[in-house]
CSV table of C-alpha atoms in Angstrom, one decimal:
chain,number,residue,atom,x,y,z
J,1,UNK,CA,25.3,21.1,14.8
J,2,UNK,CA,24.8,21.6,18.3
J,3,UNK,CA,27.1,20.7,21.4
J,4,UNK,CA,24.1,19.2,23.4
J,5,UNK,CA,24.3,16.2,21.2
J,6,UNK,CA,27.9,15.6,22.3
J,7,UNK,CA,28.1,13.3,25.4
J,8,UNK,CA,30.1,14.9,28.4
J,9,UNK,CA,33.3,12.5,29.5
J,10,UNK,CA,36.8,13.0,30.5
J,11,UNK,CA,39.9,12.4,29.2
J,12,UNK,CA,43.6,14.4,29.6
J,13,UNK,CA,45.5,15.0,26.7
J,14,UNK,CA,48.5,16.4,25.1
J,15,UNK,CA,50.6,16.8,21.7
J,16,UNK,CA,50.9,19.3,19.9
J,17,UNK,CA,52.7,17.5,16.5
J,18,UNK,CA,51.1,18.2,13.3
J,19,UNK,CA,48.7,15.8,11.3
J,20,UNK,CA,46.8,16.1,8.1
J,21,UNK,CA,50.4,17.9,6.1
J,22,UNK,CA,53.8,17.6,6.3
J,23,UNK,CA,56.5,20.2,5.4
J,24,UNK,CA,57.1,23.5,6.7
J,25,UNK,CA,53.6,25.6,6.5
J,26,UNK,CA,52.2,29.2,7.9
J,27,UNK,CA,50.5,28.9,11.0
J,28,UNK,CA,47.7,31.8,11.9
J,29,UNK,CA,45.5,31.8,15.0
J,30,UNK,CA,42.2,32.9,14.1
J,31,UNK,CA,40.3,34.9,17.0
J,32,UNK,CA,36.5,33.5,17.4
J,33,UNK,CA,34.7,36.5,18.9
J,34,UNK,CA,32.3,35.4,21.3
J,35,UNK,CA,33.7,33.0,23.0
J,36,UNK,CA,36.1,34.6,25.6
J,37,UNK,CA,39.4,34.5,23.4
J,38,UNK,CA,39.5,31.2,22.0
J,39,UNK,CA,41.9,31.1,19.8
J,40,UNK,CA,41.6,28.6,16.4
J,41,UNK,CA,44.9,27.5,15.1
J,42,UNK,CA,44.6,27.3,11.5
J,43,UNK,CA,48.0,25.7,9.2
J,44,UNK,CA,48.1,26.2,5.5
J,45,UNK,CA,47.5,22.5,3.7
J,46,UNK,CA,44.7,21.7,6.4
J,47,UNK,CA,42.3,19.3,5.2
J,48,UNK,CA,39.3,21.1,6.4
J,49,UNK,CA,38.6,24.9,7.1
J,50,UNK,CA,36.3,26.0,10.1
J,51,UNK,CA,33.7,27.9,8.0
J,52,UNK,CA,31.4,28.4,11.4
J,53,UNK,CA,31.0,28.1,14.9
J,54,UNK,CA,28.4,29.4,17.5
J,55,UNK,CA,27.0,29.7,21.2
J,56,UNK,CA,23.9,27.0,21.1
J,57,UNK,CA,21.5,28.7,19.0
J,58,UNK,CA,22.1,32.2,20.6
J,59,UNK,CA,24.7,33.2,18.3
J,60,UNK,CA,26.2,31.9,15.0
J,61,UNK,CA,29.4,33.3,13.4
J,62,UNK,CA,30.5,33.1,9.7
J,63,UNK,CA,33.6,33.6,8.4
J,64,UNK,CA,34.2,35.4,5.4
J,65,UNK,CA,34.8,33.9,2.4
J,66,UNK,CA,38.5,34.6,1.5
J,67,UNK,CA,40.1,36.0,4.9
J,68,UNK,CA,39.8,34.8,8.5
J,69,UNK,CA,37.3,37.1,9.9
J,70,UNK,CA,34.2,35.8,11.5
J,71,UNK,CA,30.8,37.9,11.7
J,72,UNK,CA,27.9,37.5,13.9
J,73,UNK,CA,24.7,36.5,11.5
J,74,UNK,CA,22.2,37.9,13.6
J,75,UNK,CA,19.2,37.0,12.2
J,76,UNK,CA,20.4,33.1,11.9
J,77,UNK,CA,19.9,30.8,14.5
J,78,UNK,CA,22.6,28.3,12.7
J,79,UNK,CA,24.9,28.1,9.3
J,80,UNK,CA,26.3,25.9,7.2
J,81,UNK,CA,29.1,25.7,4.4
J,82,UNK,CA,28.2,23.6,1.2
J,83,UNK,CA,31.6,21.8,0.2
J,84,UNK,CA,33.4,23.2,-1.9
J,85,UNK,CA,32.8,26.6,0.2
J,86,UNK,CA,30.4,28.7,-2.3
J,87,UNK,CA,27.2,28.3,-0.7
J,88,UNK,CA,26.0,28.5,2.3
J,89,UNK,CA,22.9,27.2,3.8
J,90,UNK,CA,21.4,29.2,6.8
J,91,UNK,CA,18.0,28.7,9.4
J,92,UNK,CA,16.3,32.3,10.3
J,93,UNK,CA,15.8,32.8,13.7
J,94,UNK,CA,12.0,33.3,13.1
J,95,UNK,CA,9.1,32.0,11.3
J,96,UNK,CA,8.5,34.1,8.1
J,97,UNK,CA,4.7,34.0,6.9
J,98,UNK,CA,3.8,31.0,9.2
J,99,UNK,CA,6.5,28.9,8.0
J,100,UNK,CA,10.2,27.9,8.5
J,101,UNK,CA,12.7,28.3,5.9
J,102,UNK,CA,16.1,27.6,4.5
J,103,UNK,CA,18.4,30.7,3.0
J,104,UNK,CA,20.5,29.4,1.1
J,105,UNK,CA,23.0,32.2,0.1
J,106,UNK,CA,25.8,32.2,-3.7
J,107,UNK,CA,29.4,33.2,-1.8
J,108,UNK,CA,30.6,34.8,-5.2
J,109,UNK,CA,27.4,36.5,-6.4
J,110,UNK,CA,26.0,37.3,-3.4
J,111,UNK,CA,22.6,36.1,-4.5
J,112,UNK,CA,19.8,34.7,-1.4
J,113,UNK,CA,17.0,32.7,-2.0
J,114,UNK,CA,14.5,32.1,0.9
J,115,UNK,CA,12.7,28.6,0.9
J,116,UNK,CA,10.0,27.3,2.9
J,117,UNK,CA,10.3,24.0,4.6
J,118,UNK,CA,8.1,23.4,6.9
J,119,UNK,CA,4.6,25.3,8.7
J,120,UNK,CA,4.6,26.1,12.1
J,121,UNK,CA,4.4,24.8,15.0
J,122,UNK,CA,6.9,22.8,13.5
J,123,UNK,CA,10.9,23.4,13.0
J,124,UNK,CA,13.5,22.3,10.6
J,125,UNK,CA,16.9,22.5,11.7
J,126,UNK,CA,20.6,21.1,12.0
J,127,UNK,CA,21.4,21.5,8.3
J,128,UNK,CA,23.5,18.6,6.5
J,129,UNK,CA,24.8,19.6,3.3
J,130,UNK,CA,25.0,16.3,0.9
J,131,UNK,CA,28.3,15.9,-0.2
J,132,UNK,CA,27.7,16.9,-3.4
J,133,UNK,CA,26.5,20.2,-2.5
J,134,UNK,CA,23.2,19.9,-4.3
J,135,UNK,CA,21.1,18.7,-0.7
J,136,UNK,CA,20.3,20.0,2.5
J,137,UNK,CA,18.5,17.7,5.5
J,138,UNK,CA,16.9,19.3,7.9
J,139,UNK,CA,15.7,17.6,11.1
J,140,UNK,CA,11.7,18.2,11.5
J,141,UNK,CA,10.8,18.7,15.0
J,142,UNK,CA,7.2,19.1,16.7
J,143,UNK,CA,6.5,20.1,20.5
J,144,UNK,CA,4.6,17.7,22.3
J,145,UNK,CA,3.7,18.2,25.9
J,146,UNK,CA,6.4,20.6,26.2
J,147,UNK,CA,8.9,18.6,24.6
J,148,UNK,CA,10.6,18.9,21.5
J,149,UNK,CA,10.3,15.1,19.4
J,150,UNK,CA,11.5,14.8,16.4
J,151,UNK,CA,9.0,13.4,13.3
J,152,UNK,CA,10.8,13.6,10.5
J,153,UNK,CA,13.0,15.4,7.8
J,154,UNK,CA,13.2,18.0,4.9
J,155,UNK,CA,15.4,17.6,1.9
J,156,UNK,CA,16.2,21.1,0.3
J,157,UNK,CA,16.9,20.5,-3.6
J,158,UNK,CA,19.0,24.0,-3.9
J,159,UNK,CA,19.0,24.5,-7.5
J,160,UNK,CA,15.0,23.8,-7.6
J,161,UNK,CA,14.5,25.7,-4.7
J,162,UNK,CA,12.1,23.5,-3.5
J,163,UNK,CA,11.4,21.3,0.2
J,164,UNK,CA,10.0,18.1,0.3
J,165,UNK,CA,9.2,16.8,4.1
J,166,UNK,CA,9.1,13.2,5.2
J,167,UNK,CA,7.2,11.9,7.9
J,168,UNK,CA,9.1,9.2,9.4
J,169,UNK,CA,7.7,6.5,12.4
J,170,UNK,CA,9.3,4.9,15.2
J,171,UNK,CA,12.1,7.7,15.7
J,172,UNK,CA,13.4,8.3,18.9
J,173,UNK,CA,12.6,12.1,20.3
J,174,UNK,CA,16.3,13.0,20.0
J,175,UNK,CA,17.0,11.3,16.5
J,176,UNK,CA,18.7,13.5,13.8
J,177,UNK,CA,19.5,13.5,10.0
J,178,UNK,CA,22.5,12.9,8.3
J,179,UNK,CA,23.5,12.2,4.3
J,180,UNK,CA,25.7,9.1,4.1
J,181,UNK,CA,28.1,9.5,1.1
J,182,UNK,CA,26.0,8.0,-1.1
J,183,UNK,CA,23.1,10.1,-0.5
J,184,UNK,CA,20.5,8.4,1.6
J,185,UNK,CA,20.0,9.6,5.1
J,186,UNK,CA,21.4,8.2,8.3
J,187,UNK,CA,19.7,8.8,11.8
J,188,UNK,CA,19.9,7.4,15.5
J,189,UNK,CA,17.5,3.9,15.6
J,190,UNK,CA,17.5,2.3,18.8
J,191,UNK,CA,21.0,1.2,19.7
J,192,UNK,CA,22.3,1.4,16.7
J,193,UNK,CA,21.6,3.1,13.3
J,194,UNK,CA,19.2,3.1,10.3
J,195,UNK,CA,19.6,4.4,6.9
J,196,UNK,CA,16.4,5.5,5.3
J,197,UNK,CA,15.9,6.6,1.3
J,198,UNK,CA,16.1,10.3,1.0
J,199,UNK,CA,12.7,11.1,-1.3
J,200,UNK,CA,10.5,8.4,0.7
J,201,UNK,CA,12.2,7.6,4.1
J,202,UNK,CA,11.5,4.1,3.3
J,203,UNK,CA,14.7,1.8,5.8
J,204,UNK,CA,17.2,0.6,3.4
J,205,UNK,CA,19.3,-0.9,6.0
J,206,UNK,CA,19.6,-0.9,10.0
J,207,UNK,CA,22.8,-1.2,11.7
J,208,UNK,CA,21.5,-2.7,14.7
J,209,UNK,CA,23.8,-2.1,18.1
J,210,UNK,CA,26.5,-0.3,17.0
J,211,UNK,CA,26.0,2.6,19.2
J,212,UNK,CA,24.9,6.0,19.0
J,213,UNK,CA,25.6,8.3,16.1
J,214,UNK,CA,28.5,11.0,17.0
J,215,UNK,CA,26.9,14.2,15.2
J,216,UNK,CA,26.5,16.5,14.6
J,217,UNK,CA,28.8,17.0,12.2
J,218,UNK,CA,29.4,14.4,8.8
J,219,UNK,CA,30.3,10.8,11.1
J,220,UNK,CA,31.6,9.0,7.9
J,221,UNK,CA,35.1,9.6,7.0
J,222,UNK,CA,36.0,11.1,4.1
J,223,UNK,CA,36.7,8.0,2.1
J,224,UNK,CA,33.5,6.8,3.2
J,225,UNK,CA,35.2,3.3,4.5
J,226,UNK,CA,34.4,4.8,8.2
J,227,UNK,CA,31.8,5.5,10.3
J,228,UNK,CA,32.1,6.7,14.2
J,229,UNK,CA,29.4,6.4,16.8
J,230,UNK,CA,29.4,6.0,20.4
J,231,UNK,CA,30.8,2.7,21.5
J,232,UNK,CA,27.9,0.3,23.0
J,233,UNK,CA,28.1,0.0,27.2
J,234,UNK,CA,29.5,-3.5,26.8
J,235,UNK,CA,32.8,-2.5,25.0
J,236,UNK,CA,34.8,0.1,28.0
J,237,UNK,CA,36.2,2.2,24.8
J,238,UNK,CA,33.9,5.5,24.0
J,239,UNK,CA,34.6,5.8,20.5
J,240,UNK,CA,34.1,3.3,17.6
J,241,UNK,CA,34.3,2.9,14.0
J,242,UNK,CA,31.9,1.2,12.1
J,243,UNK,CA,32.5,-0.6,8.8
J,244,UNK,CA,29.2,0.7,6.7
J,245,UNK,CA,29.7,-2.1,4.1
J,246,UNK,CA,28.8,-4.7,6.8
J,247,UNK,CA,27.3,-2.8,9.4
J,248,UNK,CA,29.7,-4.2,12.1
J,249,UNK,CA,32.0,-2.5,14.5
J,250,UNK,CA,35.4,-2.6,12.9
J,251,UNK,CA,37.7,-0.7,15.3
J,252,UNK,CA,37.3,0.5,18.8
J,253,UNK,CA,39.4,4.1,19.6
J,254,UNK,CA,40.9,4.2,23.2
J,255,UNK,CA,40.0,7.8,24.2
J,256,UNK,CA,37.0,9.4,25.7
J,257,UNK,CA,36.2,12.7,24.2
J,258,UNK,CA,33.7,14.7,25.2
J,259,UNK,CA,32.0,15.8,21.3
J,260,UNK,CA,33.4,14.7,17.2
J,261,UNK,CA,32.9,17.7,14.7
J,262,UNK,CA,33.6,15.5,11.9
J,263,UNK,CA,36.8,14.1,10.4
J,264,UNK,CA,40.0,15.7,9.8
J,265,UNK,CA,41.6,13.2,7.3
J,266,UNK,CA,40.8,9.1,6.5
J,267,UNK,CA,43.1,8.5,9.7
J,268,UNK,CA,42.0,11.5,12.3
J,269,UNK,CA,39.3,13.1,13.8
J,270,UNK,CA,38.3,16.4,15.3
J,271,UNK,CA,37.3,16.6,19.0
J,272,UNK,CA,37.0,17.8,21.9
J,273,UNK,CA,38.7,16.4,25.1
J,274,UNK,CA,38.8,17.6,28.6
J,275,UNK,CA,42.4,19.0,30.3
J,276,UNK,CA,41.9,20.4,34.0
J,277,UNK,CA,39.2,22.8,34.7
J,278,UNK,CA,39.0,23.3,30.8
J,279,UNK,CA,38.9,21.7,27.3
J,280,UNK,CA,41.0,21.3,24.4
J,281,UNK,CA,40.3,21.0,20.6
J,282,UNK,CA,42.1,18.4,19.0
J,283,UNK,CA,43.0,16.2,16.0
J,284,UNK,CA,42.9,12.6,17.1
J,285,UNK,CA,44.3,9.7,15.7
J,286,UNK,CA,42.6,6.0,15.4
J,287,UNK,CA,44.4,5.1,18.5
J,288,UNK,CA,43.0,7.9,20.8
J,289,UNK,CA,46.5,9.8,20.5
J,290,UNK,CA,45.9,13.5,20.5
J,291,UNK,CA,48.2,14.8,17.0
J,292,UNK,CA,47.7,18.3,17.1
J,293,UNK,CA,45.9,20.9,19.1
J,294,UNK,CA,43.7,23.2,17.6
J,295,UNK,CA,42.4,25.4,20.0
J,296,UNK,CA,42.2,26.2,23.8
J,297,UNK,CA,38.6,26.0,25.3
J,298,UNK,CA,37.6,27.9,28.2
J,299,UNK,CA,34.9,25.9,30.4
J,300,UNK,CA,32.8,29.0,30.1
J,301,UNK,CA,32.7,28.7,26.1
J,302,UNK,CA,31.8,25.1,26.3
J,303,UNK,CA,29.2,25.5,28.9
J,304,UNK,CA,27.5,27.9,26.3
J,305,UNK,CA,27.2,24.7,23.9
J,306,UNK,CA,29.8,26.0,21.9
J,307,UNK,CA,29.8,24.5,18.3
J,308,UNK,CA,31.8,24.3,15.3
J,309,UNK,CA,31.3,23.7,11.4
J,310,UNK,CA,34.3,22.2,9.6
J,311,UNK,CA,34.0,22.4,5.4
J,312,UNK,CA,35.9,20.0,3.4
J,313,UNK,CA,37.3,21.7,-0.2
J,314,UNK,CA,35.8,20.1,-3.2
């Protein structure tokens, strides 16, 4: 959930038409404290709702459940919004007894329950939620020589309570874990892309040179037909779309944005592309067309690793 995955490139855009509704509908511009006035502009009928956003792992915001008012979670270094919108699924900032742990928290009831994933020195973080809401993957990382490499990941079961940790070789230091829709997990593999069995790791398919996964947020669209990573060198476009039933690049997106935070709709996606000195927040079509745009970004916020969480309603 963290900008440094996103790749830094250029590209100038405008629009500002809708996409994702049609008829008239209530805009509101929601204020993200923290981040030097950006404003989010939020239309009722939107696909998606931001739910979170935050400064690299310095400061996370959640908004409240009902309203559009975003509060600093202090003791979290990162959250997450289960679809659906009832749960949420936060990382402490620290170590609690010699281990890391999830808190996963019951909107409605208000009800917490802290579980342990993994034992320090080790870390678990950048929470997927599965898409049923049942899951949470967490990316194990271990500090080697001073560097952070990644070995592995947890799967939180959240009605157990429980964490089960998978050990998984041949990962590249900067991998990361992601559910595909149908509940396996999806990381970076070389070039390309390799899906691995949620309770064992073991590789159930590689999509071999398709490019680099676009995290952090969910990269398959919501239909599930999609999937966008990071075009290979030899194609000059930035942004592709991968067909996940045969593992080959289907389209290829002529625009350059800097980060994806997920899709908006089966025919958009949410980025964010450079304009002058600054940045925009946009809803992109398949063609590279900027639709709509959803918020103004300061360079200073982005250079902060600004980051934004996107939920999906059930």
């Amino acid at each position: 959930m963290i900008a440094k995955i996103a790749l830094a490139l250029s590209l100038t855009l405008s629009g500002h038409a809708s996409a994702g509704f049609t008829g008239p509908a209530a805009r509101a511009d929601l204020v993200l404290p923290g981040t030097g006035g950006v404003k989010y502009r939020e239309t009722t009928g939107d696909p998606v709702r931001l739910t979170a956003y935050g400064l690299g792992t310095k400061r996370t915001y959640l908004r409240s459940t009902t309203g559009s008012a975003f509060t600093w979670e202090q003791a979290l270094s990162e959250v997450s919004v289960a679809p659906g919108g009832r749960l949420t699924a936060g990382v402490p900032r620290a170590y609690r007894s010699g281990y890391d742990s999830l808190i996963v928290t019951d909107r409605t009831t208000g009800a917490a329950n802290r579980i342990r994933t993994v034992k320090k020195p080790l870390t678990a973080s950048y929470a997927s939620w599965s898409r049923d809401g049942k899951r949470v993957a967490l990316t194990v990382e271990q500090k080697t020589g001073g560097t952070w490499r990644v070995i592995g990941y947890t799967v939180v079961d959240v009605a157990a309570r429980t964490a089960r940790t998978v050990r998984v070789t041949g990962l590249s230091a900067k991998a990361g874990f992601w559910w595909s829709p149908d509940g396996n997990l999806v990381s970076l593999y070389g070039t390309g892309l390799r899906v691995y069995r949620a309770v064992d790791g073991a590789v159930l398919r590689t999509y071999a040179g398709v490019g680099l996964p676009t995290g952090p947020e969910d990269s398959f669209s919501p239909s599930g037909t999609r999937l966008t990573t990071w075009c290979p060198s030899r194609f000059k476009e930035q942004l592709c779309l991968v067909d996940p039933a045969t593992g080959k690049i289907a389209q290829r997106v002529n625009a350059r944005p800097e980060a994806l935070f997920g899709w908006w709709d089966d025919s958009h996606v949410i980025a964010v592309v450079a304009r002058g000195t600054a940045y925009r927040l946009v809803v992109l079509d398949l063609t590279g067309k900027a639709t709509r745009v959803l918020a103004e970004l300061p360079r200073t916020a982005w250079a902060a690793e600004l980051w934004l969480s996107f939920t999906r309603g059930s």
